[in-house]
Amino acid sequence: MKTYIQIIRLTWEEMMEYRLNFIMWRVRFVMQRLVVYFLWWALFASRETFFDYTQSTILTYILLSGIVATFVTGTRVYGVGELITRGDLSNTLIKPINFFSVYAARDTADKLLNLFLGIIEVALLLSILRPPVFVQTDVMPLVLAGMAVAIGTVMYYCYAMIHGLLAFWLPDVWAPRFLSFVILEFLTGALFPLDILPEPLSTFIRLLPFQYFMYFPVKVYLGQLTVLQMAGGMAVGLVCVGILWYVMAMMWRRGLRKYAGEGR
Amino acid sequence: MKKYFSVYRRLCIANWNVLMAYRADVFMQIVSSLAFSVNHVFIILLLTVKVPSVYGWSRGELLLLAGVYNMFIGIYHAFISRNLNHIADEIYFGRLDYVLLKPIDSQLSTTIWKINYASLIRFVFGAGLSFYLLHDMSVSLTVSSVVLFFLFILLGMFLLYSFWLPFISLIIFNPRLSNIIMLLYQLTNVSRYPKEMYARLPVYMVAVLLPLTLIITMPTKVLVQKFSYSLASELVIVCLVMGLFARFTWKFALRHYTSASS
């Protein structure tokens, strides 16, 4: 355990080494949220409800999904692709530590720092813009939203790792990763709640695992899901985690057989 | 001038050859670029399905704005942004010397070296969408409006370039500032939506974002015949100021380039 705590500390030091660069990364996050926020704010200028959402619930959705996104999708795993293509994976393989645990520890460091800053940034936005926000006071939705975030986090770890492991077979994983960013922007509900989509499309997208990265946890927080929908969502989420974990482990085993440490 | 055309022709050919060398990559780039464009248009379609107008912009006009944005950004990413992105690498690895030693203007050579032909798919998509919408909205185009449209597109291109360059110049002082590129891509997204959308932002934020909101709004207003001379003069003045500022910061930053790690 000490080793992994040390990895977390080292990752923090690594992230804070170039502070201005790190600040730029956070400013980018704030800009991203602001554009979406103003888009929705403009839509509510002439009406009180929009697709069964009030102004306060939608603005809460936008700001909260920002915090959830920064936690769930904040990751160091995308570096795995380069680690493999440059042959640097060999350095990790010869160490007496578990590869997946190392990256889980690095991810933990990334997520905690991002969560901390994400909360500060959203608090700043709240104090500057003073939007009407919905505060959940029931304990149950809060606990369940926390569980949904945990499911989304593990799922995203597997998803990002699968992308990285593609490097065992592809010379460059930039293109599939870039494409996945585009897809994620649409399918996670970062720009709009998925249930405002036309019905067949909405149902289809909610069958995919991507909703667990943002949409599902925020909907649970807002208390807009029935107990059955929440329980069903959690169960499906856990199944998805199992499937993605299996795929990730299988790719790792097969990839290692193919790995030649090229570039070393 | 002839020398520059000759250099650019050779660069066009060299970039085309690079493109053809990695065809699978090109395919992925085209798919990604198209996905970005479709995503943007779909969001506008979705959000305006129950709202007839947003800040005086009708649904059709907002979609036209999206079409013009895609045309604009397609050209910008094809011919300009990739170069500015590339400068960051050149500075970081201390390879900017090779650019500076060439017998052409350093600012120009760093701006034209790379061409990302795959991004032109966004231009094609945006142009197709714009033509369809103009036809659907029964907007009749005159020669003067088309000329004015392309003039504002060029001005917008110059403005966005002038907005990016001072930020890129910062990398000379701090070569590890790689996230600035991602921030610039994000800031460019501000121009996707009408200027009026940001009206509620605090003044200190608007001051930074205002030039960007003019970039797409102006040419679109020309097409829908909502053009105003006051807004046009605003764009021209902003372009001049930003252009001079960009040139000054680039020259100033170059004087501090130490060629570290080369």
Tab-separated table of N, CA and C in Angstrom, chain B residues 96-203:
chain	number	residue	atom	x	y	z
B	96	LEU	N	13.366	25.310	-33.493
B	96	LEU	CA	12.907	26.526	-34.162
B	96	LEU	C	14.049	27.190	-34.940
B	97	ASP	N	15.275	26.866	-34.556
B	97	ASP	CA	16.461	27.410	-35.250
B	97	ASP	C	16.380	27.169	-36.760
B	98	TYR	N	15.963	25.949	-37.127
B	98	TYR	CA	15.893	25.596	-38.552
B	98	TYR	C	14.931	26.514	-39.298
B	99	VAL	N	13.865	26.908	-38.612
B	99	VAL	CA	12.878	27.791	-39.233
B	99	VAL	C	13.449	29.203	-39.333
B	100	LEU	N	14.094	29.628	-38.256
B	100	LEU	CA	14.607	31.001	-38.203
B	100	LEU	C	15.732	31.234	-39.204
B	101	LEU	N	16.457	30.156	-39.515
B	101	LEU	CA	17.599	30.298	-40.423
B	101	LEU	C	17.188	30.380	-41.896
B	102	LYS	N	15.943	30.054	-42.179
B	102	LYS	CA	15.498	30.053	-43.586
B	102	LYS	C	15.348	31.491	-44.085
B	103	PRO	N	15.672	31.715	-45.377
B	103	PRO	CA	15.648	33.100	-45.892
B	103	PRO	C	14.251	33.612	-46.222
B	104	ILE	N	13.274	33.311	-45.363
B	104	ILE	CA	11.929	33.895	-45.516
B	104	ILE	C	11.473	34.376	-44.154
B	105	ASP	N	10.434	35.183	-44.129
B	105	ASP	CA	9.951	35.766	-42.879
B	105	ASP	C	9.598	34.659	-41.881
B	106	SER	N	10.125	34.771	-40.657
B	106	SER	CA	9.951	33.687	-39.676
B	106	SER	C	8.483	33.484	-39.300
B	107	GLN	N	7.754	34.569	-39.155
B	107	GLN	CA	6.339	34.445	-38.758
B	107	GLN	C	5.545	33.751	-39.856
B	108	LEU	N	5.868	34.115	-41.113
B	108	LEU	CA	5.152	33.505	-42.238
B	108	LEU	C	5.517	32.024	-42.366
B	109	SER	N	6.811	31.735	-42.276
B	109	SER	CA	7.224	30.339	-42.479
B	109	SER	C	6.659	29.425	-41.390
B	110	THR	N	6.555	29.920	-40.168
B	110	THR	CA	5.989	29.068	-39.110
B	110	THR	C	4.486	28.916	-39.281
B	111	THR	N	3.879	29.785	-40.076
B	111	THR	CA	2.425	29.746	-40.246
B	111	THR	C	1.984	28.870	-41.408
B	112	ILE	N	2.877	28.659	-42.388
B	112	ILE	CA	2.420	27.973	-43.611
B	112	ILE	C	2.977	26.559	-43.775
B	113	TRP	N	3.858	26.137	-42.874
B	113	TRP	CA	4.610	24.902	-43.108
B	113	TRP	C	3.762	23.641	-43.222
B	114	LYS	N	2.771	23.508	-42.368
B	114	LYS	CA	1.964	22.278	-42.342
B	114	LYS	C	0.576	22.531	-42.928
B	115	ILE	N	0.099	21.569	-43.665
B	115	ILE	CA	-1.267	21.661	-44.197
B	115	ILE	C	-1.994	20.366	-43.846
B	116	ASN	N	-3.134	20.516	-43.201
B	116	ASN	CA	-3.915	19.343	-42.818
B	116	ASN	C	-5.128	19.241	-43.743
B	117	TYR	N	-4.915	18.582	-44.892
B	117	TYR	CA	-5.970	18.531	-45.907
B	117	TYR	C	-7.250	17.874	-45.395
B	118	ALA	N	-7.102	16.955	-44.441
B	118	ALA	CA	-8.278	16.222	-43.949
B	118	ALA	C	-9.318	17.155	-43.338
B	119	SER	N	-8.851	18.266	-42.765
B	119	SER	CA	-9.792	19.203	-42.128
B	119	SER	C	-10.703	19.887	-43.136
B	120	LEU	N	-10.300	19.851	-44.403
B	120	LEU	CA	-11.129	20.515	-45.415
B	120	LEU	C	-12.503	19.865	-45.552
B	121	ILE	N	-12.637	18.653	-45.019
B	121	ILE	CA	-13.949	17.995	-45.056
B	121	ILE	C	-14.974	18.820	-44.274
B	122	ARG	N	-14.499	19.512	-43.246
B	122	ARG	CA	-15.409	20.371	-42.471
B	122	ARG	C	-15.869	21.559	-43.315
B	123	PHE	N	-14.949	22.048	-44.160
B	123	PHE	CA	-15.317	23.150	-45.062
B	123	PHE	C	-16.396	22.666	-46.029
B	124	VAL	N	-16.185	21.492	-46.567
B	124	VAL	CA	-17.138	20.935	-47.546
B	124	VAL	C	-18.503	20.746	-46.875
B	125	PHE	N	-18.478	20.177	-45.666
B	125	PHE	CA	-19.725	19.950	-44.931
B	125	PHE	C	-20.422	21.287	-44.650
B	126	GLY	N	-19.655	22.258	-44.148
B	126	GLY	CA	-20.213	23.569	-43.806
B	126	GLY	C	-20.765	24.282	-45.024
B	127	ALA	N	-20.031	24.192	-46.141
B	127	ALA	CA	-20.477	24.863	-47.366
B	127	ALA	C	-21.780	24.227	-47.864
B	128	GLY	N	-21.840	22.906	-47.839
B	128	GLY	CA	-23.049	22.196	-48.270
B	128	GLY	C	-24.240	22.586	-47.422
B	129	LEU	N	-24.039	22.598	-46.120
B	129	LEU	CA	-25.122	22.953	-45.195
B	129	LEU	C	-25.566	24.406	-45.410
B	130	SER	N	-24.580	25.292	-45.574
B	130	SER	CA	-24.906	26.716	-45.762
B	130	SER	C	-25.716	26.931	-47.037
B	131	PHE	N	-25.282	26.284	-48.120
B	131	PHE	CA	-26.022	26.434	-49.382
B	131	PHE	C	-27.454	25.928	-49.238
B	132	TYR	N	-27.592	24.787	-48.577
B	132	TYR	CA	-28.925	24.216	-48.399
B	132	TYR	C	-29.807	25.178	-47.594
B	133	LEU	N	-29.249	25.720	-46.507
B	133	LEU	CA	-30.036	26.603	-45.641
B	133	LEU	C	-30.398	27.913	-46.345
B	134	LEU	N	-29.446	28.443	-47.099
B	134	LEU	CA	-29.728	29.700	-47.815
B	134	LEU	C	-30.857	29.483	-48.814
B	135	HIS	N	-30.833	28.319	-49.455
B	135	HIS	CA	-31.892	27.986	-50.412
B	135	HIS	C	-33.222	27.806	-49.674
B	136	ASP	N	-33.154	27.114	-48.538
B	136	ASP	CA	-34.358	26.841	-47.750
B	136	ASP	C	-34.972	28.137	-47.185
B	137	MET	N	-34.100	29.064	-46.818
B	137	MET	CA	-34.573	30.335	-46.233
B	137	MET	C	-34.888	31.365	-47.325
B	138	SER	N	-34.753	30.934	-48.567
B	138	SER	CA	-34.988	31.803	-49.735
B	138	SER	C	-34.191	33.103	-49.661
B	139	VAL	N	-32.933	32.968	-49.275
B	139	VAL	CA	-32.057	34.145	-49.214
B	139	VAL	C	-31.376	34.286	-50.568
B	140	SER	N	-31.553	35.453	-51.176
B	140	SER	CA	-30.899	35.651	-52.474
B	140	SER	C	-29.537	36.317	-52.260
B	141	LEU	N	-28.540	35.690	-52.842
B	141	LEU	CA	-27.182	36.211	-52.682
B	141	LEU	C	-26.836	37.146	-53.831
B	142	THR	N	-26.212	38.253	-53.505
B	142	THR	CA	-25.729	39.165	-54.540
B	142	THR	C	-24.205	39.045	-54.601
B	143	VAL	N	-23.644	39.568	-55.665
B	143	VAL	CA	-22.177	39.496	-55.803
B	143	VAL	C	-21.514	40.225	-54.635
B	144	SER	N	-22.069	41.380	-54.278
B	144	SER	CA	-21.458	42.167	-53.189
B	144	SER	C	-21.535	41.411	-51.854
B	145	SER	N	-22.655	40.709	-51.613
B	145	SER	CA	-22.756	39.984	-50.336
B	145	SER	C	-21.773	38.810	-50.289
B	146	VAL	N	-21.573	38.157	-51.452
B	146	VAL	CA	-20.610	37.035	-51.489
B	146	VAL	C	-19.183	37.560	-51.272
B	147	VAL	N	-18.870	38.677	-51.929
B	147	VAL	CA	-17.531	39.267	-51.768
B	147	VAL	C	-17.317	39.675	-50.310
B	148	LEU	N	-18.343	40.337	-49.757
B	148	LEU	CA	-18.256	40.791	-48.369
B	148	LEU	C	-18.119	39.592	-47.407
B	149	PHE	N	-18.849	38.522	-47.726
B	149	PHE	CA	-18.792	37.312	-46.897
B	149	PHE	C	-17.365	36.771	-46.843
B	150	PHE	N	-16.748	36.613	-48.026
B	150	PHE	CA	-15.389	36.066	-48.042
B	150	PHE	C	-14.369	37.032	-47.444
B	151	LEU	N	-14.654	38.318	-47.577
B	151	LEU	CA	-13.768	39.317	-46.974
B	151	LEU	C	-13.802	39.180	-45.442
B	152	PHE	N	-14.993	38.985	-44.907
B	152	PHE	CA	-15.110	38.834	-43.452
B	152	PHE	C	-14.549	37.491	-42.972
B	153	ILE	N	-14.676	36.479	-43.825
B	153	ILE	CA	-14.062	35.179	-43.487
B	153	ILE	C	-12.543	35.356	-43.375
B	154	LEU	N	-11.978	36.082	-44.348
B	154	LEU	CA	-10.523	36.328	-44.334
B	154	LEU	C	-10.120	37.146	-43.110
B	155	LEU	N	-10.922	38.181	-42.819
B	155	LEU	CA	-10.635	39.005	-41.642
B	155	LEU	C	-10.721	38.168	-40.365
B	156	GLY	N	-11.738	37.306	-40.325
B	156	GLY	CA	-11.922	36.427	-39.160
B	156	GLY	C	-10.743	35.491	-38.991
B	157	MET	N	-10.257	34.997	-40.144
B	157	MET	CA	-9.110	34.085	-40.132
B	157	MET	C	-7.888	34.813	-39.563
B	158	PHE	N	-7.704	36.031	-40.036
B	158	PHE	CA	-6.580	36.847	-39.575
B	158	PHE	C	-6.734	37.153	-38.082
B	159	LEU	N	-7.960	37.419	-37.662
B	159	LEU	CA	-8.212	37.739	-36.254
B	159	LEU	C	-7.916	36.536	-35.355
B	160	LEU	N	-8.391	35.375	-35.778
B	160	LEU	CA	-8.173	34.179	-34.955
B	160	LEU	C	-6.680	33.834	-34.885
B	161	TYR	N	-6.015	33.975	-36.015
B	161	TYR	CA	-4.561	33.749	-36.048
B	161	TYR	C	-3.860	34.728	-35.109
B	162	SER	N	-4.282	35.985	-35.160
B	162	SER	CA	-3.669	37.015	-34.308
B	162	SER	C	-4.002	36.782	-32.836
B	163	PHE	N	-5.105	36.118	-32.595
B	163	PHE	CA	-5.476	35.786	-31.213
B	163	PHE	C	-4.605	34.639	-30.693
B	164	TRP	N	-4.335	33.670	-31.571
B	164	TRP	CA	-3.550	32.485	-31.167
B	164	TRP	C	-2.067	32.813	-30.985
B	165	LEU	N	-1.523	33.622	-31.918
B	165	LEU	CA	-0.071	33.806	-31.961
B	165	LEU	C	0.546	34.348	-30.659
B	166	PRO	N	-0.031	35.374	-30.022
B	166	PRO	CA	0.570	35.831	-28.752
B	166	PRO	C	0.619	34.726	-27.696
B	167	PHE	N	-0.410	33.874	-27.678
B	167	PHE	CA	-0.410	32.759	-26.714
B	167	PHE	C	0.706	31.776	-27.042
B	168	ILE	N	0.844	31.489	-28.354
B	168	ILE	CA	1.894	30.560	-28.785
B	168	ILE	C	3.267	31.134	-28.451
B	169	SER	N	3.397	32.460	-28.608
B	169	SER	CA	4.681	33.116	-28.319
B	169	SER	C	5.099	32.899	-26.867
B	170	LEU	N	4.104	32.739	-25.996
B	170	LEU	CA	4.407	32.495	-24.580
B	170	LEU	C	5.232	31.226	-24.394
B	171	ILE	N	5.069	30.274	-25.333
B	171	ILE	CA	5.787	28.994	-25.219
B	171	ILE	C	7.301	29.217	-25.317
B	172	ILE	N	7.702	30.291	-26.010
B	172	ILE	CA	9.139	30.597	-26.097
B	172	ILE	C	9.694	30.888	-24.701
B	173	PHE	N	8.892	31.545	-23.889
B	173	PHE	CA	9.327	31.855	-22.519
B	173	PHE	C	9.180	30.650	-21.594
B	174	ASN	N	8.163	29.836	-21.879
B	174	ASN	CA	7.903	28.666	-21.032
B	174	ASN	C	7.583	27.461	-21.924
B	175	PRO	N	8.606	26.743	-22.384
B	175	PRO	CA	8.383	25.660	-23.364
B	175	PRO	C	7.480	24.525	-22.877
B	176	ARG	N	7.249	24.414	-21.575
B	176	ARG	CA	6.389	23.327	-21.090
B	176	ARG	C	4.918	23.709	-21.051
B	177	LEU	N	4.575	24.791	-21.717
B	177	LEU	CA	3.195	25.281	-21.670
B	177	LEU	C	2.328	24.605	-22.744
B	178	SER	N	2.423	23.289	-22.827
B	178	SER	CA	1.740	22.574	-23.916
B	178	SER	C	0.211	22.677	-23.834
B	179	ASN	N	-0.328	22.818	-22.635
B	179	ASN	CA	-1.786	22.866	-22.500
B	179	ASN	C	-2.398	24.128	-23.087
B	180	ILE	N	-1.551	25.080	-23.415
B	180	ILE	CA	-2.060	26.323	-23.992
B	180	ILE	C	-2.732	26.058	-25.341
B	181	ILE	N	-2.247	25.040	-26.040
B	181	ILE	CA	-2.840	24.690	-27.335
B	181	ILE	C	-4.278	24.213	-27.129
B	182	MET	N	-4.449	23.336	-26.131
B	182	MET	CA	-5.784	22.814	-25.836
B	182	MET	C	-6.711	23.957	-25.420
B	183	LEU	N	-6.149	24.891	-24.664
B	183	LEU	CA	-6.950	26.037	-24.232
B	183	LEU	C	-7.376	26.875	-25.442
B	184	LEU	N	-6.464	27.037	-26.399
B	184	LEU	CA	-6.788	27.834	-27.582
B	184	LEU	C	-7.894	27.169	-28.407
B	185	TYR	N	-7.814	25.847	-28.527
B	185	TYR	CA	-8.882	25.135	-29.241
B	185	TYR	C	-10.218	25.373	-28.532
B	186	GLN	N	-10.182	25.343	-27.209
B	186	GLN	CA	-11.398	25.547	-26.428
B	186	GLN	C	-11.920	26.970	-26.594
B	187	LEU	N	-10.999	27.941	-26.552
B	187	LEU	CA	-11.412	29.342	-26.699
B	187	LEU	C	-12.022	29.588	-28.082
B	188	THR	N	-11.482	28.890	-29.076
B	188	THR	CA	-12.012	29.046	-30.436
B	188	THR	C	-13.472	28.601	-30.509
B	189	ASN	N	-13.834	27.655	-29.671
B	189	ASN	CA	-15.224	27.177	-29.644
B	189	ASN	C	-16.219	28.276	-29.280
B	190	VAL	N	-15.719	29.313	-28.628
B	190	VAL	CA	-16.589	30.432	-28.243
B	190	VAL	C	-17.233	31.052	-29.486
B	191	SER	N	-16.490	31.019	-30.605
B	191	SER	CA	-17.008	31.651	-31.818
B	191	SER	C	-18.120	30.844	-32.492
B	192	ARG	N	-18.404	29.662	-31.967
B	192	ARG	CA	-19.467	28.818	-32.533
B	192	ARG	C	-20.852	29.431	-32.391
B	193	TYR	N	-21.018	30.240	-31.363
B	193	TYR	CA	-22.349	30.743	-31.028
B	193	TYR	C	-22.416	32.260	-31.192
B	194	PRO	N	-23.654	32.818	-31.299
B	194	PRO	CA	-23.767	34.267	-31.527
B	194	PRO	C	-23.160	35.093	-30.403
B	195	LYS	N	-22.704	36.258	-30.782
B	195	LYS	CA	-22.082	37.191	-29.842
B	195	LYS	C	-23.025	37.497	-28.665
B	196	GLU	N	-24.322	37.599	-28.994
B	196	GLU	CA	-25.315	37.997	-27.996
B	196	GLU	C	-25.433	36.989	-26.856
B	197	MET	N	-25.007	35.745	-27.101
B	197	MET	CA	-25.154	34.698	-26.074
B	197	MET	C	-24.308	34.988	-24.835
B	198	TYR	N	-23.245	35.739	-25.029
B	198	TYR	CA	-22.318	35.981	-23.914
B	198	TYR	C	-22.591	37.308	-23.215
B	199	ALA	N	-23.768	37.878	-23.501
B	199	ALA	CA	-24.084	39.213	-22.976
B	199	ALA	C	-24.037	39.287	-21.448
B	200	ARG	N	-24.303	38.156	-20.795
B	200	ARG	CA	-24.400	38.202	-19.339
B	200	ARG	C	-23.037	38.012	-18.641
B	201	LEU	N	-22.030	37.739	-19.449
B	201	LEU	CA	-20.700	37.526	-18.852
B	201	LEU	C	-20.158	38.809	-18.233
B	202	PRO	N	-19.375	38.691	-17.153
B	202	PRO	CA	-18.759	39.894	-16.586
B	202	PRO	C	-17.848	40.577	-17.607
B	203	VAL	N	-17.722	41.905	-17.502
B	203	VAL	CA	-16.979	42.705	-18.493
B	203	VAL	C	-15.552	42.188	-18.713
